[in-house]
Coordinates of C-alpha atoms in Angstrom, one line a residue:
Chain Q
X1 CA 231.6 251.9 151.9
X2 CA 233.1 249.0 149.9
X3 CA 232.0 245.4 149.8
X4 CA 234.2 242.5 150.6
X5 CA 233.8 239.2 148.6
X6 CA 235.6 236.2 150.1
X7 CA 237.0 234.2 147.2
X8 CA 236.4 230.5 146.8
X9 CA 239.6 229.1 145.3
X10 CA 242.0 226.2 145.2
X11 CA 245.2 228.4 145.7
X12 CA 246.3 227.7 142.1
X13 CA 243.0 228.7 140.6
X14 CA 239.9 230.8 141.3
X15 CA 236.7 228.8 141.7
X16 CA 233.7 229.8 139.5
X17 CA 231.5 230.2 142.6
X18 CA 233.3 233.5 143.3
X19 CA 232.0 235.0 140.0
X20 CA 228.4 234.7 141.0
X21 CA 229.1 236.4 144.3
X22 CA 230.8 239.3 142.5
X23 CA 227.5 239.8 140.6
X24 CA 225.5 239.8 143.8
X25 CA 227.9 242.4 145.2
X26 CA 227.4 244.5 142.0
X27 CA 223.7 244.4 142.5
X28 CA 224.0 245.7 146.0
X29 CA 226.3 248.4 144.8
X30 CA 229.7 249.9 145.9
X31 CA 233.3 249.3 145.3
X32 CA 234.1 245.5 145.3
X33 CA 237.2 244.1 147.0
X34 CA 238.0 240.4 146.9
X35 CA 239.9 238.6 149.7
X36 CA 242.0 235.6 148.6
X37 CA 243.2 233.8 151.7
X38 CA 245.4 230.9 150.8
X39 CA 248.8 229.4 150.6
X40 CA 250.8 230.0 147.4
X41 CA 247.6 231.5 146.2
X42 CA 249.0 234.2 143.9
X43 CA 247.5 232.5 140.8
X44 CA 244.0 232.7 142.4
X45 CA 244.6 236.4 143.4
X46 CA 245.7 237.2 139.8
X47 CA 242.6 235.5 138.4
X48 CA 240.4 237.5 140.9
X49 CA 242.1 240.7 139.8
X50 CA 240.9 240.1 136.2
X51 CA 237.3 239.7 137.2
X52 CA 235.2 242.5 135.7
X53 CA 233.9 244.8 138.4
X54 CA 236.6 244.0 141.1
X55 CA 238.5 247.1 142.1
X56 CA 241.0 245.6 144.6
X57 CA 242.2 242.1 145.6
X58 CA 243.5 241.5 149.1
X59 CA 245.9 238.6 149.3
X60 CA 246.6 236.9 152.6
X61 CA 249.2 234.3 151.7
X62 CA 250.2 232.0 154.6
X63 CA 250.4 228.3 155.3
X64 CA 247.6 228.5 157.8
X65 CA 245.2 229.4 155.0
X66 CA 246.1 226.5 152.7
X67 CA 242.9 224.6 153.5
X68 CA 240.9 227.6 154.7
X69 CA 240.0 226.2 158.1
X70 CA 237.0 228.0 159.5
X71 CA 238.6 229.1 162.7
X72 CA 241.6 230.8 161.1
X73 CA 239.8 232.2 158.1
X74 CA 237.1 233.7 160.2
X75 CA 239.6 235.4 162.4
X76 CA 241.1 237.1 159.4
X77 CA 237.8 238.2 157.9
X78 CA 236.7 239.6 161.3
X79 CA 239.8 241.8 161.3
X80 CA 238.9 243.2 157.9
X81 CA 235.1 243.5 158.3
X82 CA 234.9 246.9 160.0
X83 CA 236.0 248.5 156.7
X84 CA 233.1 247.1 154.8
X85 CA 229.3 247.5 154.5
X86 CA 228.8 243.9 153.3
X87 CA 230.9 240.7 153.5
X88 CA 229.8 238.1 151.0
X89 CA 230.8 234.5 150.3
X90 CA 229.4 231.7 148.1
X91 CA 226.9 229.4 149.8
X92 CA 229.3 226.5 149.2
X93 CA 230.5 224.1 152.0
X94 CA 233.4 226.4 152.5
X95 CA 231.3 229.6 152.7
X96 CA 228.8 227.9 155.0
X97 CA 231.6 226.7 157.2
X98 CA 233.4 229.9 158.1
X99 CA 231.0 232.8 157.5
X100 CA 228.5 232.1 160.4
X101 CA 231.6 232.2 162.6
X102 CA 232.4 235.7 161.3
X103 CA 228.9 236.9 161.9
X104 CA 228.8 235.6 165.5
X105 CA 232.2 237.2 166.3
X106 CA 230.8 240.5 164.9
X107 CA 227.5 240.0 166.8
X108 CA 225.5 240.3 163.6
X109 CA 223.0 238.0 161.9
X110 CA 224.0 236.1 158.8
X111 CA 221.7 236.2 155.8
X112 CA 222.1 232.7 154.4
X113 CA 221.8 231.7 150.8
X114 CA 220.4 234.8 149.2
X115 CA 218.8 234.3 145.7
X116 CA 218.1 238.0 145.0
X117 CA 219.0 241.5 146.1
X118 CA 216.1 243.8 146.7
X119 CA 218.1 246.7 148.2
X120 CA 221.4 247.0 150.1
X121 CA 219.7 245.8 153.3
X122 CA 216.9 243.6 151.9
X123 CA 217.3 240.2 150.3
X124 CA 215.3 237.2 149.1
X125 CA 216.3 233.8 150.4
X126 CA 214.6 230.4 149.9
X127 CA 213.3 228.6 153.0
X128 CA 211.6 225.2 153.5
X129 CA 213.7 223.6 150.7
X130 CA 212.8 226.4 148.3
X131 CA 209.1 225.9 148.7
X132 CA 208.8 229.5 150.0
X133 CA 210.8 232.6 149.4
X134 CA 211.4 235.0 152.4
X135 CA 212.2 238.7 151.9
X136 CA 214.3 239.7 154.8
X137 CA 215.7 243.0 156.0
X138 CA 218.9 243.4 158.1
X139 CA 219.4 246.3 160.5
X140 CA 222.9 245.2 161.4
X141 CA 225.8 247.5 160.6
X142 CA 227.6 244.9 158.6
X143 CA 225.7 242.6 156.4
X144 CA 227.1 239.1 156.4
X145 CA 225.8 237.1 153.4
X146 CA 226.2 233.8 151.7
X147 CA 225.1 233.8 148.1
X148 CA 223.2 231.1 146.2
X149 CA 225.2 230.7 142.9
X150 CA 222.1 229.9 140.9
X151 CA 220.5 233.2 141.8
X152 CA 223.1 235.3 140.0
X153 CA 224.9 235.1 136.7
X154 CA 228.6 234.7 136.7
X155 CA 230.6 237.9 136.4
X156 CA 233.0 238.1 133.5
X157 CA 236.2 236.4 134.5
X158 CA 238.2 238.8 132.3
X159 CA 238.2 242.5 131.6
X160 CA 239.2 243.7 135.1
X161 CA 242.6 245.0 136.2
X162 CA 242.4 245.4 139.9
X163 CA 245.5 245.9 142.0
X164 CA 246.7 243.1 144.4
X165 CA 247.5 244.2 147.9
X166 CA 249.3 241.8 150.2
X167 CA 247.9 241.7 153.7
X168 CA 249.1 240.2 156.9
X169 CA 247.8 236.9 158.1
X170 CA 245.9 236.9 161.4
X171 CA 247.4 234.8 164.2
X172 CA 246.5 231.1 164.0
X173 CA 243.9 229.9 166.5
X174 CA 245.6 226.5 166.8
X175 CA 242.1 225.1 167.4
X176 CA 242.0 222.8 164.4
X177 CA 244.4 221.1 161.9
X178 CA 243.9 219.7 158.5
X179 CA 244.5 216.0 158.3
X180 CA 243.6 214.8 154.8
X181 CA 241.1 215.0 151.9
X182 CA 239.7 212.6 149.4
X183 CA 238.5 214.6 146.5
X184 CA 236.6 213.1 143.7
X185 CA 238.6 213.3 140.5
X186 CA 236.7 213.8 137.3
X187 CA 237.3 215.1 133.9
X188 CA 233.7 216.3 133.7
X189 CA 232.6 219.8 134.6
X190 CA 231.7 220.6 138.2
X191 CA 228.1 220.1 139.1
X192 CA 227.5 223.7 140.2
X193 CA 228.8 225.2 137.0
X194 CA 227.9 222.6 134.4
X195 CA 225.7 223.5 131.5
X196 CA 224.1 220.1 131.4
X197 CA 223.7 217.6 134.3
X198 CA 222.5 214.0 134.2
X199 CA 221.6 212.6 137.6
X200 CA 220.7 209.2 138.8
X201 CA 218.5 208.0 141.7
X202 CA 217.6 204.8 143.5
X203 CA 216.4 203.4 140.2
X204 CA 220.0 203.0 139.1
X205 CA 220.2 200.0 141.4
X206 CA 224.0 200.2 141.9
X207 CA 227.1 202.3 141.4
X208 CA 228.2 200.2 138.4
X209 CA 225.1 201.3 136.5
X210 CA 226.1 205.0 136.7
X211 CA 228.4 204.1 133.8
X212 CA 225.3 204.4 131.6
X213 CA 224.9 208.0 132.7
X214 CA 228.5 208.7 132.4
X215 CA 228.4 207.6 128.7
X216 CA 225.6 210.1 128.0
X217 CA 227.3 212.8 130.1
X218 CA 230.4 212.6 128.0
X219 CA 228.4 213.1 124.8
X220 CA 226.7 216.1 126.3
X221 CA 229.7 217.6 128.1
X222 CA 227.6 217.1 131.2
X223 CA 228.3 216.6 134.9
X224 CA 226.9 213.6 136.7
X225 CA 224.8 214.1 139.8
X226 CA 222.7 211.9 142.1
X227 CA 219.7 212.0 144.5
X228 CA 220.2 211.5 148.2
X229 CA 218.8 208.0 147.9
X230 CA 221.6 207.0 145.5
X231 CA 224.3 208.6 147.7
X232 CA 222.9 207.0 150.9
X233 CA 222.8 203.6 149.2
X234 CA 226.5 204.1 148.4
X235 CA 226.2 204.1 144.6
X236 CA 228.2 207.3 144.3
X237 CA 230.1 209.7 146.7
X238 CA 228.5 212.4 148.7
X239 CA 229.7 215.2 146.5
X240 CA 227.3 214.0 143.7
X241 CA 224.3 214.9 145.8
X242 CA 221.8 217.4 144.4
X243 CA 219.1 218.7 146.7
X244 CA 218.1 220.8 149.7
X245 CA 221.1 219.7 151.7
X246 CA 223.5 218.9 148.8
X247 CA 224.3 221.0 145.9
X248 CA 221.9 223.6 144.4
X249 CA 222.1 223.6 140.6
X250 CA 220.4 225.3 137.7
X251 CA 221.9 224.1 134.5
X252 CA 220.5 224.7 131.0
X253 CA 219.5 221.0 130.9
X254 CA 218.9 218.6 133.8
X255 CA 218.2 215.0 133.1
X256 CA 216.8 213.0 136.0
X257 CA 217.1 209.3 135.6
X258 CA 215.4 206.9 138.0
X259 CA 214.7 209.7 140.4
X260 CA 211.2 209.9 141.9
X261 CA 211.4 213.5 142.8
X262 CA 211.2 214.0 146.6
X263 CA 210.8 217.7 147.5
X264 CA 214.3 217.6 149.0
X265 CA 215.7 216.7 145.6
X266 CA 213.5 219.1 143.7
X267 CA 214.8 221.9 146.0
X268 CA 218.2 221.4 144.4
X269 CA 217.3 221.4 140.7
X270 CA 213.9 222.9 140.0
X271 CA 215.4 226.2 138.7
X272 CA 217.1 224.3 135.8
X273 CA 216.1 225.8 132.5
X274 CA 214.9 222.5 130.9
X275 CA 214.2 219.4 133.0
X276 CA 213.9 215.9 131.5
X277 CA 212.7 212.9 133.6
X278 CA 213.2 209.3 132.7
X279 CA 211.3 207.0 135.1
X280 CA 209.3 203.8 134.9
X281 CA 206.7 205.0 137.3
X282 CA 204.4 207.4 135.5
X283 CA 203.0 208.7 138.8
X284 CA 206.5 209.8 140.0
X285 CA 206.4 213.4 141.2
X286 CA 209.4 214.3 139.1
X287 CA 207.1 214.3 136.0
X288 CA 205.1 217.2 137.4
X289 CA 208.0 219.5 137.0
X290 CA 209.7 218.0 134.0
X291 CA 209.4 219.7 130.6
X292 CA 209.9 216.4 128.9
X293 CA 209.1 213.1 130.6
X294 CA 209.7 209.6 129.2
X295 CA 208.0 206.7 131.0
X296 CA 209.9 203.5 130.7
X297 CA 212.8 201.3 131.8
X298 CA 215.9 203.4 132.2
X299 CA 218.1 200.4 131.4
X300 CA 216.6 200.4 127.9
X301 CA 216.0 204.1 127.5
X302 CA 219.4 205.5 128.6
X303 CA 221.4 203.4 126.1
X304 CA 218.8 204.5 123.5
X305 CA 219.4 208.1 124.4
X306 CA 223.1 207.6 124.1
X307 CA 222.7 206.1 120.6
X308 CA 220.3 208.8 119.5
X309 CA 222.7 211.6 120.6
X310 CA 225.3 210.1 118.2
X311 CA 222.9 210.6 115.4
X312 CA 222.2 214.2 116.0
X313 CA 225.8 215.3 116.7
Chain O
X1 CA 232.8 213.2 179.2
X2 CA 229.5 215.0 178.8
X3 CA 227.9 215.5 175.4
X4 CA 225.3 218.3 174.8
X5 CA 222.9 218.0 171.8
X6 CA 220.6 220.7 170.6
X7 CA 217.4 219.7 168.8
X8 CA 214.8 221.8 167.0
X9 CA 211.1 221.1 166.5
X10 CA 210.3 221.7 162.8
X11 CA 207.5 221.1 160.3
X12 CA 207.9 217.4 159.4
X13 CA 210.0 216.8 156.3
X14 CA 207.2 215.0 154.5
X15 CA 204.7 218.0 154.8
X16 CA 204.2 220.0 151.7
X17 CA 204.2 223.4 153.2
X18 CA 201.8 226.2 152.2
X19 CA 202.5 229.9 152.3
X20 CA 199.9 231.9 154.3
X21 CA 197.6 234.1 152.3
X22 CA 198.7 237.2 154.1
X23 CA 202.4 236.4 153.3
X24 CA 203.5 236.5 156.9
X25 CA 204.9 233.0 156.9
X26 CA 204.0 229.4 156.2
X27 CA 200.9 227.6 157.6
X28 CA 201.8 225.8 160.8
X29 CA 198.3 225.1 162.2
X30 CA 197.3 221.5 161.9
X31 CA 200.6 220.5 160.5
X32 CA 202.7 217.6 161.7
X33 CA 205.9 218.6 163.5
X34 CA 208.9 216.4 164.3
X35 CA 212.5 216.6 165.3
X36 CA 214.7 218.2 162.6
X37 CA 216.2 215.2 160.8
X38 CA 219.8 216.4 161.2
X39 CA 219.2 216.8 164.9
X40 CA 218.0 213.1 165.1
X41 CA 221.4 212.2 163.6
X42 CA 223.1 214.4 166.3
X43 CA 221.1 212.6 169.1
X44 CA 222.0 209.2 167.6
X45 CA 225.7 210.0 167.5
X46 CA 225.7 211.2 171.2
X47 CA 223.8 208.1 172.3
X48 CA 226.3 205.9 170.4
X49 CA 229.1 207.6 172.2
X50 CA 227.5 206.8 175.5
X51 CA 226.9 203.2 174.5
X52 CA 230.6 202.9 173.5
X53 CA 231.5 204.2 177.0
X54 CA 233.1 207.4 175.6
X55 CA 230.4 209.7 176.9
X56 CA 229.1 209.6 180.4
X57 CA 226.0 211.7 180.0
X58 CA 223.9 213.0 177.1
X59 CA 222.0 216.3 177.7
X60 CA 219.5 217.4 175.2
X61 CA 218.4 221.1 174.8
X62 CA 215.5 222.5 172.8
X63 CA 214.5 226.1 172.4
X64 CA 210.9 226.8 171.6
X65 CA 207.2 226.6 172.6
X66 CA 205.7 224.1 175.1
X67 CA 205.5 221.4 172.4
X68 CA 209.4 221.5 172.1
X69 CA 209.2 219.2 175.2
X70 CA 207.8 216.5 173.0
X71 CA 210.9 216.8 170.8
X72 CA 213.1 216.5 173.9
X73 CA 211.1 213.4 175.0
X74 CA 211.8 211.9 171.6
X75 CA 215.5 212.4 172.2
X76 CA 215.2 211.0 175.7
X77 CA 213.5 207.9 174.2
X78 CA 216.4 207.5 171.8
X79 CA 218.7 207.3 174.8
X80 CA 219.6 210.8 176.0
X81 CA 219.7 211.1 179.8
X82 CA 218.0 214.4 180.5
X83 CA 216.6 217.5 178.9
X84 CA 216.7 221.3 179.1
X85 CA 213.8 223.2 177.7
X86 CA 214.3 226.9 177.0
X87 CA 210.7 228.0 176.8
X88 CA 209.7 230.8 174.4
X89 CA 207.0 231.4 171.9
X90 CA 209.1 234.0 170.1
X91 CA 211.0 233.4 166.8
X92 CA 214.5 232.6 167.8
X93 CA 217.1 233.2 165.1
X94 CA 220.4 231.3 164.9
X95 CA 222.5 234.0 166.6
X96 CA 220.1 234.0 169.5
X97 CA 220.1 230.2 169.6
X98 CA 223.9 230.2 169.7
X99 CA 223.8 232.7 172.6
X100 CA 221.3 230.6 174.6
X101 CA 223.4 227.5 174.0
X102 CA 226.5 229.3 175.0
X103 CA 224.8 230.1 178.4
X104 CA 223.8 226.5 178.8
X105 CA 227.3 225.3 177.9
X106 CA 228.6 227.6 180.7
X107 CA 226.4 225.8 183.2
X108 CA 226.9 222.2 181.9
X109 CA 230.5 222.2 180.8
X110 CA 230.2 219.6 178.0
X111 CA 233.3 218.4 176.1
X112 CA 231.4 218.0 172.9
X113 CA 228.4 219.7 171.5
X114 CA 226.6 218.0 168.6
X115 CA 224.0 219.9 166.5
X116 CA 222.4 219.3 163.1
X117 CA 224.1 221.0 160.1
X118 CA 220.9 222.9 159.3
X119 CA 217.2 223.0 160.2
X120 CA 215.0 222.1 157.4
X121 CA 212.6 225.0 158.0
X122 CA 214.8 228.1 157.8
X123 CA 217.6 226.3 156.0
X124 CA 220.1 228.7 157.7
X125 CA 223.0 226.3 158.5
X126 CA 224.5 228.7 161.1
X127 CA 223.9 227.7 164.7
X128 CA 226.8 225.3 165.3
X129 CA 229.4 227.6 163.7
X130 CA 228.1 230.6 165.6
X131 CA 228.2 228.7 168.9
X132 CA 231.8 227.6 168.2
X133 CA 232.7 231.2 167.5
X134 CA 231.0 232.5 170.7
X135 CA 232.8 229.9 172.8
X136 CA 236.1 230.2 171.0
X137 CA 235.9 226.5 170.2
X138 CA 236.9 224.5 167.2
X139 CA 234.2 223.3 164.8
X140 CA 233.7 220.2 162.6
X141 CA 230.8 221.0 160.3
X142 CA 228.9 218.6 157.9
X143 CA 230.3 215.6 159.7
X144 CA 230.1 212.1 158.1
X145 CA 232.5 210.5 160.7
X146 CA 233.4 211.5 164.2
X147 CA 236.4 209.8 165.9
X148 CA 237.1 210.8 169.5
X149 CA 240.7 210.6 170.7
X150 CA 242.5 211.8 173.8
X151 CA 242.0 215.6 173.8
X152 CA 241.1 215.8 170.2
X153 CA 238.4 214.7 167.8
X154 CA 238.9 213.8 164.2
X155 CA 235.9 214.8 162.0
X156 CA 235.5 213.8 158.4
X157 CA 233.5 216.5 156.6
X158 CA 231.3 216.3 153.5
X159 CA 232.6 219.1 151.3
X160 CA 231.8 220.1 147.8
X161 CA 234.7 218.2 146.3
X162 CA 234.4 215.1 148.4
X163 CA 235.6 214.5 152.0
X164 CA 237.9 216.4 154.2
X165 CA 239.2 215.3 157.6
X166 CA 240.2 217.8 160.3
X167 CA 241.6 217.3 163.8
X168 CA 239.9 219.5 166.4
X169 CA 241.0 220.4 169.9
X170 CA 238.4 219.5 172.5
X171 CA 236.1 220.9 173.6
X172 CA 234.5 221.1 170.1
X173 CA 231.3 221.6 168.1
X174 CA 230.3 219.0 165.6
X175 CA 227.4 219.5 163.1
X176 CA 226.0 216.4 161.5
X177 CA 225.5 215.5 157.8
X178 CA 223.3 212.8 156.4
X179 CA 225.8 210.0 156.3
X180 CA 227.0 210.2 159.9
X181 CA 224.6 207.5 161.1
X182 CA 221.1 206.2 160.7
X183 CA 219.0 207.3 163.7
X184 CA 217.2 204.5 165.6
X185 CA 213.5 204.3 166.2
X186 CA 212.8 204.5 169.9
X187 CA 211.4 201.3 171.3
X188 CA 208.1 201.3 173.3
X189 CA 209.9 200.5 176.6
X190 CA 212.3 203.3 176.0
X191 CA 209.5 205.7 175.2
X192 CA 207.9 204.7 178.6
X193 CA 211.2 205.1 180.3
X194 CA 211.8 208.6 178.7
X195 CA 208.6 209.8 180.5
X196 CA 210.4 209.5 183.8
X197 CA 213.6 211.3 182.7
X198 CA 214.0 214.8 183.9
X199 CA 213.5 218.0 181.8
X200 CA 214.6 221.3 183.4
X201 CA 212.7 224.3 182.2
X202 CA 214.3 227.7 181.8
X203 CA 213.9 230.9 179.9
X204 CA 216.0 233.3 177.9
X205 CA 215.6 235.9 180.7
X206 CA 216.9 233.4 183.3
X207 CA 219.9 232.7 181.1
X208 CA 220.4 236.5 180.6
X209 CA 220.2 236.3 176.8
X210 CA 218.6 238.9 174.5
X211 CA 216.8 236.9 171.8
X212 CA 215.4 239.8 169.8
X213 CA 215.4 239.1 166.0
X214 CA 218.1 240.8 164.0
X215 CA 216.5 240.0 160.6
X216 CA 213.0 241.2 159.9
X217 CA 210.9 239.1 157.6
X218 CA 209.1 241.5 155.3
X219 CA 207.1 238.8 153.5
X220 CA 207.0 235.2 152.6
X221 CA 205.9 234.2 149.1
X222 CA 205.4 231.1 147.0
X223 CA 208.0 230.6 144.3
X224 CA 206.9 230.7 140.7
X225 CA 205.3 227.4 139.7
X226 CA 207.0 225.4 137.0
X227 CA 204.9 224.5 134.0
X228 CA 205.8 220.8 133.7
X229 CA 204.0 217.6 133.1
X230 CA 204.6 217.1 129.4
X231 CA 205.5 213.6 128.3
X232 CA 207.0 212.4 125.1
X233 CA 206.6 208.9 123.5
X234 CA 210.1 208.0 122.7
X235 CA 213.8 208.8 123.1
X236 CA 213.9 209.9 119.4
X237 CA 211.2 212.4 120.1
X238 CA 212.9 213.6 123.2
X239 CA 216.2 214.2 121.5
X240 CA 214.3 216.0 118.7
X241 CA 212.5 218.3 121.2
X242 CA 215.7 219.0 123.1
X243 CA 217.5 220.0 119.9
X244 CA 214.8 221.8 117.9
X245 CA 212.3 223.0 120.5
X246 CA 214.2 223.7 123.7
X247 CA 217.5 224.1 121.8
X248 CA 219.6 222.9 124.7
X249 CA 221.7 220.2 122.9

C-alpha cells in the first residue's frame, strides 16, 4: 500500500519541512503520495510534484483549506486514509495540530515526532525532552506519524515528475474560523532549515540587544533564535524559541549567546553539528555540550566576533 | 459555564532523568513528581475565568495512580472547585486518555475543556486534539490568549511563523502554551481549604473505556552523549577553529 504525506505549504510555495517527511516515507518504503490541501495552492502542488521520490500529488483546492484549520483538514485526511498504510506529516505546529485529530477519528494511536525508522511498524521517538529515546511498535492498521525534521535529510526538491490529481474538498465542519495572523517577517532563513543559527538567552538583557546577534547572523547567513527565558521576558517573539516545546533544530553551526543551557533548551538544539557557547558564567551547563566555549562578557565578545568574521570573509 | 481541566502527574521538569539499565523505561523510583507545567497553566486559566465571573465551576480530572490525587489537590489549592480521579496503575496513552475524558465530558457537560499542549514526559502533544475529534468539537491548540465571547471563543495560537487567531464555536477544547499566563503558587490557607474539597474516584471500567495500549514500547535508551566541554581563549581562536578545524564557516 502507498504512503500519504501531508504537505506543509503556504499555498504559493511548498515548505521545506515537507522534504524531510518524504525522506522518512522513503525509509518506510512504498509508493509516496503527497496531499496539498490549500487555497490557490497549485504552485505548492507543482513544487511537490517535482520532489524526488513522489509518485502522485493530490490537490484539494478550496477556500476552507486556505489556513489549514485542524477541523477541516483532519476531515479530508480521514476520508483519504483508508487507501494508505501510513499517513505522515511534519512535527510542526501545523502537523501537531491536525494529525492527532485524524488519528482519533480513525481510532488509532499517533506516533509523535519520530526521529528514525526501524521498520514499517517500528520507530524511534525522543521522550523526556530528548533525554531518552523510545523504540515503539504500532499494531494499528494505519500508522499515523509526525516526523521530526532533524531526524531525516531533506529529499531532493527537484528530479521528480509526479502527476497532480485534483480531489474534492470534504464538507466544512463550520466549527472554527480563521481570524488573523501576525507572522514574523524576516529576510533571514527559517530556523528549522537554517545552516547556521545564532540564539540569545536571558543574558541578552533586552530585545534591543538582539541587534548584536542579527549583525553576526547576517554575516553568516544565519537565522536568529532564542531560549524560552528570552521569549518569556518579551525580548523576541514566540516563533524564535528553540527547545523542547519550541522548535527543534540541528544546523551545521549553533551559536548560543547568553544561554545557560537548561535541559529544555538543550532538547531543541543538541543535535546540531557544531555548538559554540558564549557565556560569562564558566559553570553554565551549555559549556558541557559545546564544541567551542568562550567565557566572557557577550557585549564585548559578540561585537568582536562580528569584526573577526569580516577578516576571514 | 463549567470548565473542565485535565492534569497529569509527571516527573518534575527539574529532574535529570535516568534510563533504566534494563531499557524498559526511565527510573521513577525516588524521583520528584509534580503537575505537568502546561497543565498548571491550564488550571490557572480556568481559575482566572472563574475569578472573572465567566466560569461558574472548575472541575479538575487526573488519570493515574493513587498519587495523582496529590496533583488534583494542587489544582484545588490553586482554586479549582472539585476533582475527579480516574484511578489506574496502567500506562494510559493519549488516545485512551482522550476516551476517558470524553466519558467524563458526557457526565459533566462542560462548555470549555482546557488541557496542556503536551506532557513533558512522553512529549506526545495529542490529547487535546484527540478529545476534540472524539467529541466533534473545535480546538484551539498552543494558546497564548483565550478570549471568551457569547457562543464562541477567540484563541490566539503560537504557530511556527508567529501568532494565529481563530474563532471557535463553543463547546471547545483549548490546549495551553507557555505564554498564556503565569500560574500562581497556592497560598497556605488555600492549601488547607483544598483538603476539604471533594475528589470523586472512578475507574476506566466504570467509565466503560478500554485503555489498552496501542503502541508497544520495545526499549528505551539513552541518546548518544555529546563530546563537549572544550573552551577557547579568544574570539580570534574561535573563528580560526570554526573555519579551519570544524569547517562550518
